[in-house]
């Protein structure tokens, strides 16, 4: 019984435990959000569906126009899944002697996406859609620290992205933050007939990952892995 209580404490944040302890008359749930485009909000509304009236968008759609047209996105896109094969070289790998995971194939796709966003931002500025001295704020996150290390190394050592203001981190560390564009590296991708999706199974973490973007959220991973293979832990 004590073990079950400890596991429950580890699963819940302090804020969540305090909120649950409050009487219903002292609670006010989020009803209108002013951060993200309504299409991004549609990706997190299932988390709020049980509340009366659900979640509504208080931001005009044109206020979250990212002005980007490129290889991976159009100006009409705001929530995207960039699908990768459930095949080599896109399978996850485990750090030798450690528990964290990374995905080298995803890393190369992130490289191409960042270059595309940078070039699209330049074109938007050249077309007069953005101030010439503006930078698009971009966050690149993952559920796994090792993947974040690899992403950070890629950006610092291999890429020149003068039109972007970049920040990397784990999903957990991005709680409370917001950026114009968010790129989410999902990492999990196994050759087995069934496999775990790991931290992404936690709806709270998934909610954070999707809801950090104001204008455009791009999730990179294998749809087959996350829709056909996932099994209960």
mmCIF file of C-alpha atoms in Angstrom:
data_model
loop_
_atom_site.group_PDB
_atom_site.id
_atom_site.type_symbol
_atom_site.label_atom_id
_atom_site.label_comp_id
_atom_site.label_asym_id
_atom_site.label_seq_id
_atom_site.Cartn_x
_atom_site.Cartn_y
_atom_site.Cartn_z
ATOM 1 C CA UNK A 1 0.000 0.000 0.000
ATOM 2 C CA UNK A 2 2.833 2.409 0.852
ATOM 3 C CA UNK A 3 4.518 1.538 -2.453
ATOM 4 C CA UNK A 4 1.314 2.395 -4.365
ATOM 5 C CA UNK A 5 1.057 5.730 -2.538
ATOM 6 C CA UNK A 6 4.692 6.562 -3.333
ATOM 7 C CA UNK A 7 4.219 5.740 -7.029
ATOM 8 C CA UNK A 8 1.148 7.989 -7.110
ATOM 9 C CA UNK A 9 3.134 10.847 -5.521
ATOM 10 C CA UNK A 10 5.860 10.453 -8.133
ATOM 11 C CA UNK A 11 3.302 10.550 -10.958
ATOM 12 C CA UNK A 12 1.603 13.731 -9.744
ATOM 13 C CA UNK A 13 3.111 17.193 -9.454
ATOM 14 C CA UNK A 14 2.793 19.176 -6.220
ATOM 15 C CA UNK A 15 0.461 21.602 -8.015
ATOM 16 C CA UNK A 16 -1.792 18.730 -9.121
ATOM 17 C CA UNK A 17 -2.003 17.296 -5.611
ATOM 18 C CA UNK A 18 -2.828 20.694 -4.102
ATOM 19 C CA UNK A 19 -5.440 21.364 -6.786
ATOM 20 C CA UNK A 20 -7.178 18.042 -6.163
ATOM 21 C CA UNK A 21 -7.274 18.784 -2.439
ATOM 22 C CA UNK A 22 -9.165 22.061 -2.936
ATOM 23 C CA UNK A 23 -12.962 22.052 -2.611
ATOM 24 C CA UNK A 24 -14.838 22.379 -5.913
ATOM 25 C CA UNK A 25 -16.084 25.871 -5.001
ATOM 26 C CA UNK A 26 -12.475 27.117 -4.875
ATOM 27 C CA UNK A 27 -11.490 25.843 -8.342
ATOM 28 C CA UNK A 28 -11.655 27.642 -11.671
ATOM 29 C CA UNK A 29 -10.623 25.665 -14.761
ATOM 30 C CA UNK A 30 -9.063 27.217 -17.850
ATOM 31 C CA UNK A 31 -11.857 28.022 -20.292
ATOM 32 C CA UNK A 32 -10.212 30.366 -22.825
ATOM 33 C CA UNK A 33 -6.580 30.245 -23.909
ATOM 34 C CA UNK A 34 -4.705 33.182 -25.452
ATOM 35 C CA UNK A 35 -1.424 31.505 -26.457
ATOM 36 C CA UNK A 36 -1.874 29.333 -29.514
ATOM 37 C CA UNK A 37 -3.595 29.170 -32.876
ATOM 38 C CA UNK A 38 -6.931 27.368 -32.730
ATOM 39 C CA UNK A 39 -5.596 24.466 -34.820
ATOM 40 C CA UNK A 40 -2.890 23.794 -32.218
ATOM 41 C CA UNK A 41 -5.482 24.111 -29.483
ATOM 42 C CA UNK A 42 -7.486 21.370 -31.207
ATOM 43 C CA UNK A 43 -4.609 19.024 -30.394
ATOM 44 C CA UNK A 44 -4.970 19.556 -26.650
ATOM 45 C CA UNK A 45 -8.741 19.967 -26.260
ATOM 46 C CA UNK A 46 -9.223 16.227 -25.489
ATOM 47 C CA UNK A 47 -7.375 16.926 -22.216
ATOM 48 C CA UNK A 48 -10.057 19.485 -21.320
ATOM 49 C CA UNK A 49 -13.079 17.745 -22.819
ATOM 50 C CA UNK A 50 -14.377 16.670 -19.414
ATOM 51 C CA UNK A 51 -14.737 20.294 -18.303
ATOM 52 C CA UNK A 52 -17.972 22.170 -18.901
ATOM 53 C CA UNK A 53 -17.802 23.836 -22.297
ATOM 54 C CA UNK A 54 -14.303 22.528 -23.037
ATOM 55 C CA UNK A 55 -11.470 24.871 -24.055
ATOM 56 C CA UNK A 56 -11.983 27.876 -26.340
ATOM 57 C CA UNK A 57 -9.544 30.044 -28.275
ATOM 58 C CA UNK A 58 -9.336 33.741 -27.488
ATOM 59 C CA UNK A 59 -6.753 34.531 -30.174
ATOM 60 C CA UNK A 60 -7.797 35.695 -33.660
ATOM 61 C CA UNK A 61 -6.436 33.296 -36.289
ATOM 62 C CA UNK A 62 -4.606 36.045 -38.180
ATOM 63 C CA UNK A 63 -2.749 36.992 -34.987
ATOM 64 C CA UNK A 64 -0.987 33.610 -35.116
ATOM 65 C CA UNK A 65 -0.037 33.634 -38.805
ATOM 66 C CA UNK A 66 3.544 32.337 -39.001
ATOM 67 C CA UNK A 67 4.019 33.517 -42.635
ATOM 68 C CA UNK A 68 6.058 30.397 -43.466
ATOM 69 C CA UNK A 69 5.879 28.453 -46.707
ATOM 70 C CA UNK A 70 8.485 25.766 -47.265
ATOM 71 C CA UNK A 71 9.251 22.157 -47.956
ATOM 72 C CA UNK A 72 7.717 20.928 -44.684
ATOM 73 C CA UNK A 73 4.978 23.470 -44.031
ATOM 74 C CA UNK A 74 2.558 25.846 -45.706
ATOM 75 C CA UNK A 75 1.176 29.058 -44.311
ATOM 76 C CA UNK A 76 -2.116 27.288 -43.575
ATOM 77 C CA UNK A 77 -0.443 24.616 -41.398
ATOM 78 C CA UNK A 78 -0.282 25.098 -37.638
ATOM 79 C CA UNK A 79 -0.177 21.571 -36.200
ATOM 80 C CA UNK A 80 1.826 19.030 -38.198
ATOM 81 C CA UNK A 81 3.031 15.453 -37.823
ATOM 82 C CA UNK A 82 6.124 14.832 -39.954
ATOM 83 C CA UNK A 83 5.946 11.096 -40.498
ATOM 84 C CA UNK A 84 9.036 8.888 -40.524
ATOM 85 C CA UNK A 85 9.159 5.215 -41.562
ATOM 86 C CA UNK A 86 9.007 2.443 -38.993
ATOM 87 C CA UNK A 87 12.267 1.184 -40.470
ATOM 88 C CA UNK A 88 16.022 1.669 -40.321
ATOM 89 C CA UNK A 89 17.693 4.162 -40.025
ATOM 90 C CA UNK A 90 14.859 5.713 -38.001
ATOM 91 C CA UNK A 91 14.820 3.242 -35.115
ATOM 92 C CA UNK A 92 15.517 4.460 -31.584
ATOM 93 C CA UNK A 93 18.839 3.681 -29.893
ATOM 94 C CA UNK A 94 19.771 3.406 -26.228
ATOM 95 C CA UNK A 95 22.820 5.110 -24.749
ATOM 96 C CA UNK A 96 25.520 2.575 -23.963
ATOM 97 C CA UNK A 97 25.511 1.909 -20.250
ATOM 98 C CA UNK A 98 22.560 4.258 -19.743
ATOM 99 C CA UNK A 99 18.800 4.394 -19.888
ATOM 100 C CA UNK A 100 18.154 7.441 -22.075
ATOM 101 C CA UNK A 101 17.198 7.065 -25.736
ATOM 102 C CA UNK A 102 18.053 8.936 -28.911
ATOM 103 C CA UNK A 103 17.129 8.681 -32.573
ATOM 104 C CA UNK A 104 19.770 9.538 -35.157
ATOM 105 C CA UNK A 105 17.348 9.345 -38.087
ATOM 106 C CA UNK A 106 15.048 11.874 -36.437
ATOM 107 C CA UNK A 107 18.036 14.111 -35.816
ATOM 108 C CA UNK A 108 18.714 14.389 -39.541
ATOM 109 C CA UNK A 109 15.064 15.248 -40.194
ATOM 110 C CA UNK A 110 15.233 17.951 -37.511
ATOM 111 C CA UNK A 111 18.260 19.360 -39.312
ATOM 112 C CA UNK A 112 16.296 19.601 -42.576
ATOM 113 C CA UNK A 113 13.251 21.101 -40.834
ATOM 114 C CA UNK A 114 15.319 23.804 -39.104
ATOM 115 C CA UNK A 115 16.999 24.775 -42.361
ATOM 116 C CA UNK A 116 13.579 24.929 -44.011
ATOM 117 C CA UNK A 117 12.108 27.127 -41.258
ATOM 118 C CA UNK A 118 15.129 29.441 -41.447
ATOM 119 C CA UNK A 119 14.838 29.801 -45.240
ATOM 120 C CA UNK A 120 11.060 30.295 -45.048
ATOM 121 C CA UNK A 121 11.541 33.030 -42.442
ATOM 122 C CA UNK A 122 13.980 34.828 -44.749
ATOM 123 C CA UNK A 123 11.495 34.629 -47.614
ATOM 124 C CA UNK A 124 8.739 36.009 -45.372
ATOM 125 C CA UNK A 125 10.963 38.975 -44.465
ATOM 126 C CA UNK A 126 11.943 39.567 -48.099
ATOM 127 C CA UNK A 127 8.217 39.601 -48.974
ATOM 128 C CA UNK A 128 7.525 42.256 -46.347
ATOM 129 C CA UNK A 129 5.490 39.922 -44.121
ATOM 130 C CA UNK A 130 7.920 40.247 -41.219
ATOM 131 C CA UNK A 131 10.290 43.029 -40.082
ATOM 132 C CA UNK A 132 13.736 42.617 -41.631
ATOM 133 C CA UNK A 133 15.413 42.488 -38.225
ATOM 134 C CA UNK A 134 12.952 39.957 -36.780
ATOM 135 C CA UNK A 135 13.821 36.416 -35.742
ATOM 136 C CA UNK A 136 11.373 33.564 -35.470
ATOM 137 C CA UNK A 137 11.555 32.020 -31.982
ATOM 138 C CA UNK A 138 11.890 28.233 -32.281
ATOM 139 C CA UNK A 139 11.999 25.596 -29.564
ATOM 140 C CA UNK A 140 13.252 22.070 -30.236
ATOM 141 C CA UNK A 141 12.300 19.597 -27.532
ATOM 142 C CA UNK A 142 12.192 15.892 -26.786
ATOM 143 C CA UNK A 143 11.044 13.600 -24.005
ATOM 144 C CA UNK A 144 14.622 12.255 -23.749
ATOM 145 C CA UNK A 145 17.662 14.113 -22.455
ATOM 146 C CA UNK A 146 20.113 12.311 -24.733
ATOM 147 C CA UNK A 147 18.172 13.403 -27.801
ATOM 148 C CA UNK A 148 18.194 16.988 -26.504
ATOM 149 C CA UNK A 149 21.993 16.809 -26.146
ATOM 150 C CA UNK A 150 22.296 15.639 -29.751
ATOM 151 C CA UNK A 151 19.926 18.351 -30.991
ATOM 152 C CA UNK A 152 21.871 21.043 -29.127
ATOM 153 C CA UNK A 153 25.159 19.772 -30.539
ATOM 154 C CA UNK A 154 23.700 19.762 -34.052
ATOM 155 C CA UNK A 155 22.538 23.375 -33.774
ATOM 156 C CA UNK A 156 25.754 24.654 -32.216
ATOM 157 C CA UNK A 157 28.244 22.818 -34.404
ATOM 158 C CA UNK A 158 26.641 22.213 -37.792
ATOM 159 C CA UNK A 159 23.960 24.783 -38.557
ATOM 160 C CA UNK A 160 23.868 28.471 -39.402
ATOM 161 C CA UNK A 161 20.359 29.774 -38.725
ATOM 162 C CA UNK A 162 20.556 33.582 -38.610
ATOM 163 C CA UNK A 163 16.797 34.111 -38.926
ATOM 164 C CA UNK A 164 15.900 31.942 -35.920
ATOM 165 C CA UNK A 165 16.136 32.425 -32.179
ATOM 166 C CA UNK A 166 16.605 28.891 -30.894
ATOM 167 C CA UNK A 167 16.161 27.111 -27.602
ATOM 168 C CA UNK A 168 16.398 23.397 -26.832
ATOM 169 C CA UNK A 169 15.319 21.354 -23.824
ATOM 170 C CA UNK A 170 13.315 18.465 -22.514
ATOM 171 C CA UNK A 171 9.527 18.607 -22.553
ATOM 172 C CA UNK A 172 9.471 18.886 -18.760
ATOM 173 C CA UNK A 173 11.839 21.881 -18.755
ATOM 174 C CA UNK A 174 9.633 23.715 -21.274
ATOM 175 C CA UNK A 175 6.638 23.833 -18.930
ATOM 176 C CA UNK A 176 5.389 27.413 -18.803
ATOM 177 C CA UNK A 177 7.410 28.484 -21.871
ATOM 178 C CA UNK A 178 6.083 29.450 -25.282
ATOM 179 C CA UNK A 179 7.688 29.978 -28.690
ATOM 180 C CA UNK A 180 6.483 30.910 -32.177
ATOM 181 C CA UNK A 181 7.428 27.487 -33.532
ATOM 182 C CA UNK A 182 7.932 24.228 -31.650
ATOM 183 C CA UNK A 183 9.590 21.094 -33.034
ATOM 184 C CA UNK A 184 8.969 17.931 -30.998
ATOM 185 C CA UNK A 185 11.262 14.937 -31.458
ATOM 186 C CA UNK A 186 9.229 11.856 -30.449
ATOM 187 C CA UNK A 187 12.250 9.439 -30.554
ATOM 188 C CA UNK A 188 10.405 6.156 -29.885
ATOM 189 C CA UNK A 189 10.480 3.816 -32.903
ATOM 190 C CA UNK A 190 11.145 0.068 -32.615
ATOM 191 C CA UNK A 191 11.268 -2.823 -35.102
ATOM 192 C CA UNK A 192 9.267 -5.132 -32.808
ATOM 193 C CA UNK A 193 5.625 -5.928 -33.708
ATOM 194 C CA UNK A 194 4.648 -4.048 -30.545
ATOM 195 C CA UNK A 195 6.470 -1.426 -28.518
ATOM 196 C CA UNK A 196 6.145 1.206 -25.829
ATOM 197 C CA UNK A 197 5.852 4.914 -26.609
ATOM 198 C CA UNK A 198 7.377 5.727 -23.230
ATOM 199 C CA UNK A 199 6.950 9.203 -21.753
ATOM 200 C CA UNK A 200 4.531 10.217 -24.517
ATOM 201 C CA UNK A 201 1.943 7.930 -22.915
ATOM 202 C CA UNK A 202 1.625 10.478 -20.071
ATOM 203 C CA UNK A 203 -1.104 12.849 -21.293
ATOM 204 C CA UNK A 204 0.290 15.654 -19.126
ATOM 205 C CA UNK A 205 3.676 15.530 -20.829
ATOM 206 C CA UNK A 206 2.047 15.253 -24.245
ATOM 207 C CA UNK A 207 -0.124 18.258 -23.427
ATOM 208 C CA UNK A 208 2.961 20.299 -22.541
ATOM 209 C CA UNK A 209 4.758 19.224 -25.726
ATOM 210 C CA UNK A 210 1.916 20.276 -28.031
ATOM 211 C CA UNK A 211 0.860 23.442 -26.234
ATOM 212 C CA UNK A 212 4.188 25.352 -26.145
ATOM 213 C CA UNK A 213 3.757 26.694 -29.704
ATOM 214 C CA UNK A 214 1.993 29.956 -30.519
ATOM 215 C CA UNK A 215 1.946 29.642 -34.313
ATOM 216 C CA UNK A 216 3.237 26.262 -35.485
ATOM 217 C CA UNK A 217 3.856 22.905 -33.802
ATOM 218 C CA UNK A 218 5.738 20.231 -35.770
ATOM 219 C CA UNK A 219 5.929 16.724 -34.299
ATOM 220 C CA UNK A 220 8.503 14.363 -35.794
ATOM 221 C CA UNK A 221 8.106 10.601 -35.439
ATOM 222 C CA UNK A 222 6.684 7.370 -36.801
ATOM 223 C CA UNK A 223 2.886 7.335 -37.020
ATOM 224 C CA UNK A 224 2.959 3.536 -37.278
ATOM 225 C CA UNK A 225 4.800 3.346 -33.967
ATOM 226 C CA UNK A 226 2.428 5.654 -32.129
ATOM 227 C CA UNK A 227 -0.857 4.433 -33.622
ATOM 228 C CA UNK A 228 -0.382 0.741 -34.479
ATOM 229 C CA UNK A 229 2.367 -0.676 -32.271
ATOM 230 C CA UNK A 230 1.919 0.978 -28.921
ATOM 231 C CA UNK A 231 1.045 -1.412 -26.106
ATOM 232 C CA UNK A 232 0.203 -1.058 -22.460
ATOM 233 C CA UNK A 233 3.286 -0.880 -20.170
#
